Tab-separated table of C-alpha atoms in Angstrom:
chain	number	residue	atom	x	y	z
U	463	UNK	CA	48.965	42.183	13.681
U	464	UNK	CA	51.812	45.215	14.628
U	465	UNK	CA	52.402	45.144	18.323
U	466	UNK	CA	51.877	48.413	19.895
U	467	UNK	CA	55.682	48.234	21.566
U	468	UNK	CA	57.407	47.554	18.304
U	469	UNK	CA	56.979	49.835	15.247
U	470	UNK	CA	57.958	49.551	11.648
U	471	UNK	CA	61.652	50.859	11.923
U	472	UNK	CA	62.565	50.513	15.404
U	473	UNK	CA	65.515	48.628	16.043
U	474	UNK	CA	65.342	44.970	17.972
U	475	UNK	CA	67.899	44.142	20.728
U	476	UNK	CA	71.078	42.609	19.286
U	477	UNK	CA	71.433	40.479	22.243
U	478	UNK	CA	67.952	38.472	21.772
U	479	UNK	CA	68.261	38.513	17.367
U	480	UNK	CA	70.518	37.032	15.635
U	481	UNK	CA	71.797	38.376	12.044
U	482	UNK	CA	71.775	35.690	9.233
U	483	UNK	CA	74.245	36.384	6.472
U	484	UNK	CA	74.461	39.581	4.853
U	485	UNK	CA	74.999	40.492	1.300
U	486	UNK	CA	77.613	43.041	1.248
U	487	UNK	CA	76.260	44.849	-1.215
U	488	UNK	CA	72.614	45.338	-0.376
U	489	UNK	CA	72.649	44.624	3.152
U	490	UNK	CA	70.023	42.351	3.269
U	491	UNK	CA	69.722	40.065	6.191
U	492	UNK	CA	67.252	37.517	7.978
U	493	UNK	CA	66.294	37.956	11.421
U	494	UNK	CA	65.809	35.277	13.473
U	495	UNK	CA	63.116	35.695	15.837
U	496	UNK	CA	61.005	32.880	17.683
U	497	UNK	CA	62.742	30.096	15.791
U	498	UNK	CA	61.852	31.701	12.337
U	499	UNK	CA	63.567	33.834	9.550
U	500	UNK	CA	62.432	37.093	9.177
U	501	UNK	CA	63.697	39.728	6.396
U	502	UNK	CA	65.852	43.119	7.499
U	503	UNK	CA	67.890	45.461	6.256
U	504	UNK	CA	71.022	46.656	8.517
U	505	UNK	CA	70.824	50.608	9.230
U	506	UNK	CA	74.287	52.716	9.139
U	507	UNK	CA	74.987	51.642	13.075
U	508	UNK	CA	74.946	47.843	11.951
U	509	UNK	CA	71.411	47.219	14.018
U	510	UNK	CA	69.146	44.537	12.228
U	511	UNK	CA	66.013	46.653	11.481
U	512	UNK	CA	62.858	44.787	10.249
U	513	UNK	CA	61.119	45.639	7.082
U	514	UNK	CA	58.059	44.312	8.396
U	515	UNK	CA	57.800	43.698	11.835
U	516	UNK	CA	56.125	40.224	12.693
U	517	UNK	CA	55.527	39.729	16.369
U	518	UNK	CA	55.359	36.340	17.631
U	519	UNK	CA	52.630	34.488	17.296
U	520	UNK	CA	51.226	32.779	20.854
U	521	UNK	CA	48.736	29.757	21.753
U	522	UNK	CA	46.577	29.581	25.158
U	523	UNK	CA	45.344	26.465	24.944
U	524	UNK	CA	42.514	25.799	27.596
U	525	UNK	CA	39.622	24.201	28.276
U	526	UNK	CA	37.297	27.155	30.161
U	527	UNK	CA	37.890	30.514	29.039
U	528	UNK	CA	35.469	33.202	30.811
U	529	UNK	CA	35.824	36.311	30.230
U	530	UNK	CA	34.314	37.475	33.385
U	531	UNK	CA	36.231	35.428	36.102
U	532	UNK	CA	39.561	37.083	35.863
U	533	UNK	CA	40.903	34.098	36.017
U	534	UNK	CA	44.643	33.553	35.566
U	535	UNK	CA	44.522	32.579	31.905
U	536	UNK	CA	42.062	35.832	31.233
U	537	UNK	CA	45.058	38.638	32.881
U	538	UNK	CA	47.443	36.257	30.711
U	539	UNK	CA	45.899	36.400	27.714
U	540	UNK	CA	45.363	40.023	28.001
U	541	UNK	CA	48.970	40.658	28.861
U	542	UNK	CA	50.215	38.947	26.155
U	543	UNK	CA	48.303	40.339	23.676
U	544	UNK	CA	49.776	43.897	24.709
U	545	UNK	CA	52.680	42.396	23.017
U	546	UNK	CA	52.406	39.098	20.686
U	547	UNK	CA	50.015	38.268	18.528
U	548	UNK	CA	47.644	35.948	20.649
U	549	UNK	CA	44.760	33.790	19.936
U	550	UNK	CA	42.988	31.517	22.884
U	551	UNK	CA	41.628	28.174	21.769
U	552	UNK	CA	39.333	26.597	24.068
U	553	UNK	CA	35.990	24.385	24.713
U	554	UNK	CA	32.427	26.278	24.190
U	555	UNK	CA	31.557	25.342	27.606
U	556	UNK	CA	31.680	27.697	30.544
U	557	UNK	CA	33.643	26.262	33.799
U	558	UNK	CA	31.054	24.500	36.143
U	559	UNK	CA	32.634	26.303	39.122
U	560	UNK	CA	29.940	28.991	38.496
U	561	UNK	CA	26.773	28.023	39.398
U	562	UNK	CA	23.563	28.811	37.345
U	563	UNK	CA	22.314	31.387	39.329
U	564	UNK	CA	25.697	33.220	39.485
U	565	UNK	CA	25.768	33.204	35.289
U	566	UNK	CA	21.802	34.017	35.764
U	567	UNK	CA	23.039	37.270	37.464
U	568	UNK	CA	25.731	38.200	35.248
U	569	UNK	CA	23.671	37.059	31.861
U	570	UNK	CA	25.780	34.733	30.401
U	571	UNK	CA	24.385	31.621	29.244
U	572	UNK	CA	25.837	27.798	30.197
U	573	UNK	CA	27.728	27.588	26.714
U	574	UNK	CA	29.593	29.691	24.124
U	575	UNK	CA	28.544	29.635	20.725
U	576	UNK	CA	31.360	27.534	18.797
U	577	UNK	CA	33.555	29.277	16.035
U	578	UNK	CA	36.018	32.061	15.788
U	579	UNK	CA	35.286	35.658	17.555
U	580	UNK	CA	37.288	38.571	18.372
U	581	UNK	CA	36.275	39.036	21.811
U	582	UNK	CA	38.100	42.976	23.995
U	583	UNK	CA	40.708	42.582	20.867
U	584	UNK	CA	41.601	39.235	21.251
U	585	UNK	CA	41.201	36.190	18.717
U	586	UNK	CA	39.192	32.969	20.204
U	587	UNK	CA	38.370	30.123	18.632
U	588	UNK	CA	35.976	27.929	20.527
U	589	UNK	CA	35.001	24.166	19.821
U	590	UNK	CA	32.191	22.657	20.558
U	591	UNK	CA	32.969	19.754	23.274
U	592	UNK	CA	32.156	17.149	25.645
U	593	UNK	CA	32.533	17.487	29.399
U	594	UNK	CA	32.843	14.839	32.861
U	595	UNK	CA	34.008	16.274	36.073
U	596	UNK	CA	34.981	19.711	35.115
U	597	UNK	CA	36.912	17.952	31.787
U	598	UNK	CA	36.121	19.087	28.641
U	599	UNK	CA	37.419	17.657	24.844
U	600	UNK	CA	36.744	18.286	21.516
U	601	UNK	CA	38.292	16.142	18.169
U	602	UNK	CA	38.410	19.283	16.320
U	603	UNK	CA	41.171	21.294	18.188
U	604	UNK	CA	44.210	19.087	17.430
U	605	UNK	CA	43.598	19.822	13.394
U	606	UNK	CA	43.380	23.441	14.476
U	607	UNK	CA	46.490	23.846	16.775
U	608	UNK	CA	48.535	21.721	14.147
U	609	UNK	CA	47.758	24.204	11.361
U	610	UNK	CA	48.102	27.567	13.581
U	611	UNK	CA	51.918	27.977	13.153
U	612	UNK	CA	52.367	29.535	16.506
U	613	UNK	CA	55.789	30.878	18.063
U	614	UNK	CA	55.091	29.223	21.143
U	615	UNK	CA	51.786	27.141	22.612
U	616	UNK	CA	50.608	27.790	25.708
U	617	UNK	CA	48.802	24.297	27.514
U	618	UNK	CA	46.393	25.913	30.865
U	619	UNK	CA	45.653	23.511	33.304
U	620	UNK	CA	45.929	20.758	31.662
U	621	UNK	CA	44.056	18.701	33.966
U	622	UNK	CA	41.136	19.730	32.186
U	623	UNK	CA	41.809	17.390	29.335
U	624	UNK	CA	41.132	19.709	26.676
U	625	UNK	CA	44.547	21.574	26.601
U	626	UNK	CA	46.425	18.184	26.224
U	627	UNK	CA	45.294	18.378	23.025
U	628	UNK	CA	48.472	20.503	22.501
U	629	UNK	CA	50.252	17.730	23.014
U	630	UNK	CA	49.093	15.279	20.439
U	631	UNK	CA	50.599	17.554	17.731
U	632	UNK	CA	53.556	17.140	16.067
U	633	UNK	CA	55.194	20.327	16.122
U	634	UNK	CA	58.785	21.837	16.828
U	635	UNK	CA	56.967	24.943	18.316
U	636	UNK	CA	57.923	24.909	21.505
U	637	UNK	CA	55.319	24.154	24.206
U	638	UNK	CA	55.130	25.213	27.830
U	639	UNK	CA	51.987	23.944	30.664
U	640	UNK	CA	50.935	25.859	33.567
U	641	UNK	CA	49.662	23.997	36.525
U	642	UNK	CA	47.224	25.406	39.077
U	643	UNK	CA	46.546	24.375	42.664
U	644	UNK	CA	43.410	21.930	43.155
U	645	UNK	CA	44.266	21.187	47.166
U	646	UNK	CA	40.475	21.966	47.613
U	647	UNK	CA	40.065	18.061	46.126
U	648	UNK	CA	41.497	16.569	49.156
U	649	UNK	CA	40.598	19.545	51.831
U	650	UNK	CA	38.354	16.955	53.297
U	651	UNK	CA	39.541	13.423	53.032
U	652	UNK	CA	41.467	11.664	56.214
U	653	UNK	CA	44.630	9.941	55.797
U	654	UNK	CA	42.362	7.003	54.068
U	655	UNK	CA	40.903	9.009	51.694
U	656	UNK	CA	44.100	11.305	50.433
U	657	UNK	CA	45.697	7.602	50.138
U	658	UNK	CA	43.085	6.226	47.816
U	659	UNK	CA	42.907	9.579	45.702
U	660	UNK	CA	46.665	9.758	45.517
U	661	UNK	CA	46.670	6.323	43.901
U	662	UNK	CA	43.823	7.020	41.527
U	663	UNK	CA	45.324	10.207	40.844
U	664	UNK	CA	48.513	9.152	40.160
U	665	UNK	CA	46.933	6.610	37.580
U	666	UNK	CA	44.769	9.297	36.387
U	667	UNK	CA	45.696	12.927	35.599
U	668	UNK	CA	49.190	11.873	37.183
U	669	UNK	CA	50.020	9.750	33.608
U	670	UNK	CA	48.593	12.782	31.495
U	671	UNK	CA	50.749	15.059	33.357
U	672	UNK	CA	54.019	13.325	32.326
U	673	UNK	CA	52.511	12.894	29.165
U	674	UNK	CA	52.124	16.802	28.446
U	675	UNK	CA	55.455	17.620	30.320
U	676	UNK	CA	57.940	15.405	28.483
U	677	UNK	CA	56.551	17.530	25.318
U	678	UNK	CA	57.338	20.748	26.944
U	679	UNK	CA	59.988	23.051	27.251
U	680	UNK	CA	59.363	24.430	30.517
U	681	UNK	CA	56.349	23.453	33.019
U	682	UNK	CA	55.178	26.002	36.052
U	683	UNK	CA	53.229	25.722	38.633
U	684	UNK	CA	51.465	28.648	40.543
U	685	UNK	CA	52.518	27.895	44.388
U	686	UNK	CA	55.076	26.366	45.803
U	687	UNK	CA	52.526	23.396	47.142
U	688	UNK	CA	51.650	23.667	43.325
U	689	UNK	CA	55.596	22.517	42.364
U	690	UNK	CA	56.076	20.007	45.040
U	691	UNK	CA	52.923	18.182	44.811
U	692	UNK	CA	53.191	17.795	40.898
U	693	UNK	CA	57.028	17.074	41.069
U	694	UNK	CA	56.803	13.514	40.348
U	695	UNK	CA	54.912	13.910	37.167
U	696	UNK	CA	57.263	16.687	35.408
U	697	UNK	CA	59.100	14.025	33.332
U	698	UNK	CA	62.276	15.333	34.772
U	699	UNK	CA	62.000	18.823	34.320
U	700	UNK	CA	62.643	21.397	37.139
U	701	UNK	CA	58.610	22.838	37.364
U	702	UNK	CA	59.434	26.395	37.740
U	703	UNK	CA	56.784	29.330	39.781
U	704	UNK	CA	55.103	31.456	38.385
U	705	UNK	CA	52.377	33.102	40.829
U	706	UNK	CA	48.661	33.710	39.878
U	707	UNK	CA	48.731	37.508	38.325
U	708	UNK	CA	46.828	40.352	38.661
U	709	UNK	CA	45.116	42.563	35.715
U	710	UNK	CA	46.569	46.106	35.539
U	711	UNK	CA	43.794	47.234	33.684
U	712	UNK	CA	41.316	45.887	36.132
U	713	UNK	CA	43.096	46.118	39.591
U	714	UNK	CA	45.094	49.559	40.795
U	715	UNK	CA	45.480	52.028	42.570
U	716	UNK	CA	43.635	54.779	42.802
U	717	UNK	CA	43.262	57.619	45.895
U	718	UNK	CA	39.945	58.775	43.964
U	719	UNK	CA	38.341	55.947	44.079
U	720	UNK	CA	39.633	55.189	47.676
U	721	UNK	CA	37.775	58.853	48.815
U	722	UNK	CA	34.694	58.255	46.981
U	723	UNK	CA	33.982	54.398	47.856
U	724	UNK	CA	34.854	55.228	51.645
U	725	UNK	CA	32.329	57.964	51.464
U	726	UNK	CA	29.763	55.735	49.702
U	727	UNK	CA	30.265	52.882	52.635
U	728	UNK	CA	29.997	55.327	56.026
U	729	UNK	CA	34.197	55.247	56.365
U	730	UNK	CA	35.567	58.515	57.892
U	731	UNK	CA	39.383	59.455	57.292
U	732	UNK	CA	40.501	57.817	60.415
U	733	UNK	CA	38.755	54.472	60.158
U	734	UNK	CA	40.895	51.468	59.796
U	735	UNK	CA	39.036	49.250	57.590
U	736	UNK	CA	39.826	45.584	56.909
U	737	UNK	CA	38.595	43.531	54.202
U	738	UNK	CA	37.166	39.417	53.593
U	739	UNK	CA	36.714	39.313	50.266
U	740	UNK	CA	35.660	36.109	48.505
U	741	UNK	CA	32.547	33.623	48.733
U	742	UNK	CA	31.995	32.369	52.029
U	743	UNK	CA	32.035	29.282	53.119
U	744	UNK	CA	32.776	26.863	55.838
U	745	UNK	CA	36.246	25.960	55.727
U	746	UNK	CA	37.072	29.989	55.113
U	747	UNK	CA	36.667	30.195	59.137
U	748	UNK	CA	35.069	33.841	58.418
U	749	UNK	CA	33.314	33.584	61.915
U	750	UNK	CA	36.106	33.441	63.937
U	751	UNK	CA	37.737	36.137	62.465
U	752	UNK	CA	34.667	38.327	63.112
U	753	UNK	CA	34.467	36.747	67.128
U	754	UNK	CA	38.459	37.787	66.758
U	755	UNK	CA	38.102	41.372	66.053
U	756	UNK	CA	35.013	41.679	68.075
U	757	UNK	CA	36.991	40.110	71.236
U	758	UNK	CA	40.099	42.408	70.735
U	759	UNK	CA	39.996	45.281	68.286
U	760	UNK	CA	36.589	46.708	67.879
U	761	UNK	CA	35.843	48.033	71.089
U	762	UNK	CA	38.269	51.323	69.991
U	763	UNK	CA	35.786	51.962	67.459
U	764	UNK	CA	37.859	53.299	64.713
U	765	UNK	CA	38.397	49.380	63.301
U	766	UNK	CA	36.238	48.403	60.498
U	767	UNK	CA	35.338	44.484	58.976
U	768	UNK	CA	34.049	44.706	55.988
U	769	UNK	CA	33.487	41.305	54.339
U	770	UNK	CA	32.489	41.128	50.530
U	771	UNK	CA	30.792	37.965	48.462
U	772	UNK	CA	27.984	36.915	50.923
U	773	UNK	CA	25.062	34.966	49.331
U	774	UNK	CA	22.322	33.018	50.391
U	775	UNK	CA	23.789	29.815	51.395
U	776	UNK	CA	24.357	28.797	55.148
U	777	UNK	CA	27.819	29.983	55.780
U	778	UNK	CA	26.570	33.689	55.135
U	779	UNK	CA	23.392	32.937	57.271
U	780	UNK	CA	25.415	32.514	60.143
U	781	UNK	CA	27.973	35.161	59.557
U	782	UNK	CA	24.457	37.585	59.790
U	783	UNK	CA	23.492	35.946	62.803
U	784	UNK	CA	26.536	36.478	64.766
U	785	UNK	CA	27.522	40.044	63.486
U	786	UNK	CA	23.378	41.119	64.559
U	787	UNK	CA	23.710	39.187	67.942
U	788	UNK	CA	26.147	41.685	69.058
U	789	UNK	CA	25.522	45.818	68.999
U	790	UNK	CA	29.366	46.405	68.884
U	791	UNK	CA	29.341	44.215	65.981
U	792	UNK	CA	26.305	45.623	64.463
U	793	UNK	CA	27.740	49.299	64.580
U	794	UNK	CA	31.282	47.762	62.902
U	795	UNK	CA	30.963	45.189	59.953
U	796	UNK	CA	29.623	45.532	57.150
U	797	UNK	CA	28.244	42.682	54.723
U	798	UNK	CA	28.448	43.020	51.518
U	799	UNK	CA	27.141	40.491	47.818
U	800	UNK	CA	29.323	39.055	45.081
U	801	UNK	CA	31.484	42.350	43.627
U	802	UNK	CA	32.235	42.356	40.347
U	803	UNK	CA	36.274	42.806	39.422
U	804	UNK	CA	36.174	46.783	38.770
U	805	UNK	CA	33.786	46.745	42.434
U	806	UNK	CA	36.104	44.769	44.178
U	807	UNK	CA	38.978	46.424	43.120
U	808	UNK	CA	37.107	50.265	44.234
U	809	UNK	CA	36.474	48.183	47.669
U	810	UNK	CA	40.066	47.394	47.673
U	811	UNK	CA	41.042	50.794	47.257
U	812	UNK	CA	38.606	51.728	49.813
U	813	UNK	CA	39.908	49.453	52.565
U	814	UNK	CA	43.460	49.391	54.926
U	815	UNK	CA	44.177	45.366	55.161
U	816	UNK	CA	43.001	42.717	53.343
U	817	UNK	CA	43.023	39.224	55.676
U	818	UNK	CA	42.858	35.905	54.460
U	819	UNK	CA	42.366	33.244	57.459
U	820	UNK	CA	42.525	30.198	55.550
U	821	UNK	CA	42.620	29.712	52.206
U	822	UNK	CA	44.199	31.271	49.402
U	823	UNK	CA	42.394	33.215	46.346
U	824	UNK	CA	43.306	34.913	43.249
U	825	UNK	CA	41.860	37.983	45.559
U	826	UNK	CA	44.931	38.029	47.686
U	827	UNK	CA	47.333	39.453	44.042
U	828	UNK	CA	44.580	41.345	42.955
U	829	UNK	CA	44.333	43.154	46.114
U	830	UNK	CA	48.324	43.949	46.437
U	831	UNK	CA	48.094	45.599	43.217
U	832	UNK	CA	46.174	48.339	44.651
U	833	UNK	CA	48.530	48.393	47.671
U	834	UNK	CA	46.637	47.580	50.040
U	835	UNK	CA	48.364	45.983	53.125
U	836	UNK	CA	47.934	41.684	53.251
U	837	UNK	CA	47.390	39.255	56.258
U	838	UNK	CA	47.849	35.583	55.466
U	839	UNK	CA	48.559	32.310	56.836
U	840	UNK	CA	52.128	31.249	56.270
U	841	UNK	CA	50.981	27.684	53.950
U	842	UNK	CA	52.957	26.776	51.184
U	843	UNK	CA	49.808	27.853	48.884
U	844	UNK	CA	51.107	31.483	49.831
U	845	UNK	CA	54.567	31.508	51.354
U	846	UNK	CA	55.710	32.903	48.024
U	847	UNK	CA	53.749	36.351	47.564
U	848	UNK	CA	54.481	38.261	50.984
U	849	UNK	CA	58.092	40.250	50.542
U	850	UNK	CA	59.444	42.865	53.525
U	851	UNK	CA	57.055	46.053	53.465
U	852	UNK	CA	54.309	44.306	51.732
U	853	UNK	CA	52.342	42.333	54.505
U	854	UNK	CA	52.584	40.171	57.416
U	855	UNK	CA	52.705	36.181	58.098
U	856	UNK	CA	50.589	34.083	60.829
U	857	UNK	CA	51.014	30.844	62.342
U	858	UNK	CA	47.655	28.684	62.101
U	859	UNK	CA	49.448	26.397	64.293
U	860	UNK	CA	51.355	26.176	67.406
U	861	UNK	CA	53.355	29.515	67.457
U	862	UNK	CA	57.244	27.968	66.387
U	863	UNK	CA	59.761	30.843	67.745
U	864	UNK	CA	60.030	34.004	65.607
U	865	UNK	CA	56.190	33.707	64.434
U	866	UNK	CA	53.219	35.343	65.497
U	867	UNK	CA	49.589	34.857	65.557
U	868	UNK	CA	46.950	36.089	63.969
U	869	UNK	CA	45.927	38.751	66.222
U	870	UNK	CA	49.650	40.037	66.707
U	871	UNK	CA	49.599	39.944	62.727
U	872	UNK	CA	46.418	42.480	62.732
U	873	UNK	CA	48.227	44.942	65.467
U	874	UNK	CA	50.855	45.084	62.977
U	875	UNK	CA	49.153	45.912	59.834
U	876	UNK	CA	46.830	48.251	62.234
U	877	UNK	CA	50.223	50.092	62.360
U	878	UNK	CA	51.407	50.119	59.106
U	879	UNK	CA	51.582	53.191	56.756
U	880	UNK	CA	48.650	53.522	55.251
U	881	UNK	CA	48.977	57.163	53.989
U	882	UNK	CA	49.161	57.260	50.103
U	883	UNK	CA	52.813	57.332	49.796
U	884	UNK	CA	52.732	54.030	51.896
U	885	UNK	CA	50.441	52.412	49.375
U	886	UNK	CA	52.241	53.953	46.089
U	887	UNK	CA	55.360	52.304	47.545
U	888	UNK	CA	53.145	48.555	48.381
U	889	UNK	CA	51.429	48.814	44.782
U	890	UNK	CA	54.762	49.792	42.824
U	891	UNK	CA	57.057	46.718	44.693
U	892	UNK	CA	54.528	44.198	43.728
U	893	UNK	CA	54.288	44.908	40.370
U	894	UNK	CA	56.373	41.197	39.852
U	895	UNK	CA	52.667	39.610	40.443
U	896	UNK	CA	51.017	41.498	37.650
U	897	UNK	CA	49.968	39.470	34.602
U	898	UNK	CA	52.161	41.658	32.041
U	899	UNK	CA	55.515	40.487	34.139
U	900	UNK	CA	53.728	36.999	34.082
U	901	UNK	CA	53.225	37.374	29.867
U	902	UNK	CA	57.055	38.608	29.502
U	903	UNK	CA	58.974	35.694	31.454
U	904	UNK	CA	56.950	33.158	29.330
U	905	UNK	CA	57.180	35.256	26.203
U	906	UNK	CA	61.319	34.553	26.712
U	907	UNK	CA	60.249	30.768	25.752
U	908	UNK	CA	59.756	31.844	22.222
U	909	UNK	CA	62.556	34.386	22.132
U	910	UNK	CA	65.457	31.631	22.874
């Protein structure tokens, strides 16, 4: 498979390829690339130039692969096959985290037919499995890793059993695990309860996490929390960050799309519109936002909420039932379904602020790509993705000196440049969270 960045001809970088031994006469050579030979011929400037280019060959290992989530390990995969040659091997089950009425709507069914596919351009093998608890396995995937002769094998999650599988192979390809954050386990436990799971745990997927780490050459983690909480299982290795991505193809920016949807949702030019995006619930605290803005920013008329992925459940019911008990509120918010990615990314566009009261989401990245401006809690789920110009921190707490709440947090992003040029400038300095500068760092793994 011929990457579309390197052609037949065109030189490789002398300081990442080394030159075997050369015949004098003939000038042929081996290029070593990802830890294998590969032939060359020298051209009159002394650059190793491949006969036949062979781009390195990459494993994502993990136990849910949907298509449709836009999950971390979907903008990875399609990052990296922009420039390796990449094939996914996971379970044929699809990640209980959707419910059956939310695959209902989108028509997928509870399970992937087993086998190999080539699925947007991308090769997947998928085994049929067994699942407990949002853990999947299958026998059959060792046998198939072993024989795959990858550059480099990529282990997702593996908390989810299945991509430990990685691990049971004996292999000299070298092997890397990316950790997510699961702090939504213990959200609700008291000091009892976190002490009881941390035990289990720590029996548990703790064991399997040293396990897959002492077999890997570098382990990351996608927040800081992420890093600290897993340090003690990293076999000694420094767990490095590397933030949930973004999708380039999927979220942008566009000034189009920002006219048209704004027209679409009743938004003149002047309107400052800020976004909730994400399914509600509970512990998301939605309703005092919307009491917030109604208490201190509404009443000029020109600020917008506009929350997106309400359903039917009782968190929604009683965002409805506060937003229609007031006429201010009534004239101001807008409530909006589940949005698909490319919807939620034209909403994006659409909107001034994005605000996240409580918890963290894959949402936050997706919507800096399109430059809009971010409002977040400082945790250490998100302390990480915020840089000067890009957005603004809150205390949730008692207000330490030199931080601010999360009203004064609004006023500021009320004020910030939201012309065009403002969000080119936003878009273009977070690039660092999109998926293809997530693909190229762990690409380097392979290129050592």
């Amino acid at each position: 498979m011929m990457s579309p960045l390197v052609r037949s001809g065109q030189a490789f970088p002398q300081e990442k390829y080394a030159i075997g031994s050369v015949h004098p006469r003939t000038f042929n050579s081996t290029l070593k690339c990802c830890g294998r030979e590969r032939p060359v011929r020298l051209s009159s400037d002394g650059m190793a130039v491949p006969d036949v280019v062979t781009t390195p060959k990459v494993l994502v290992v993990c136990g849910y692969f949907d298509w449709f989530s836009g999950y971390q390990e979907i903008a990875l995969t399609k990052a990296l096959s922009r420039i390796a040659e990449t094939e996914v091997v996971a379970s044929d089950r699809v990640s209980p985290i959707f419910s059956d009425a939310h695959l209902e709507g989108l028509e997928v069914a509870r399970r992937y037919r087993p086998g190999t596919t080539f699925e947007f351009g991308t090769k997947v093998t998928r085994f049929s499995s067994y699942e407990l608890r949002s853990m999947v396995w299958s026998h059959r995937a060792r046998k198939h890793i072993r024989e795959s002769k990858a550059d480099l094998i990529i282990q997702i999650m593996p908390g989810q059993l299945f991509p430990a599988a990685a691990s049971l192979v004996a292999t000299k390809t070298p092997r890397v695990a990316l950790y997510g954050d699961n702090s939504a386990m213990w959200a609700n436990l008291g000091a009892k309860g976190r002490a009881v799971k941390g035990i289990v745990f720590s029996m548990s997927k703790g064991l399997l996490y040293t396990f897959v780490n002492r077999r890997c050459v570098d382990i990351y983690g996608y927040t800081p929390e992420t890093t600290t909480r897993l340090r003690r299982f990293s076999a000694g290795r420094s767990m490095k960050l590397l933030p949930l991505s973004f999708d380039r193809d999927t979220f942008f920016r566009d000034e189009e799309l920002r006219s048209t949807v704004r027209r679409e949702l009743g938004y003149s030019s002047s309107d400052r519109v800020i976004v909730v995006p994400g399914k509600i619930n509970h512990q998301k605290q939605i309703d005092k936002l919307v009491t917030l803005l109604g208490a201190h920013f509404i009443q000029t008329g020109d600020v917008k909420l506009l929350i997106v992925g309400a359903d039917d459940g009782s968190a929604s019911s009683a965002i409805r039932t506060l937003v229609a008990s007031d006429p201010a509120l009534r004239e101001s918010v807008q409530i909006l379904g589940f949005a698909p990615a490319r919807r939620l990314n034209a909403i994006f566009n659409a909107a001034d602020i994005g605000v996240w009261p409580v918890m963290p989401a894959i949402t936050i990245q997706q919507a800096m790509a399109t430059g809009l401006e971010i409002v977040l809690p400082m945790s250490p789920w998100v302390s990480h993705l915020l840089r000067p110009g890009s957005g603004t921190y809150f205390s949730t707490n008692t207000i330490p000196a030199g931080e601010i709440t999360l009203t004064q947090a609004l006023e500021a992003a009320l004020v910030a440049d939201h012309s065009s040029v403002g969000r080119a400038i936003r878009s273009d300095s977070n690039h660092w969270l999109s998926s293809d500068s997530a693909a190229s760092e762990i690409l380097e793994v392979a290129r050592r």
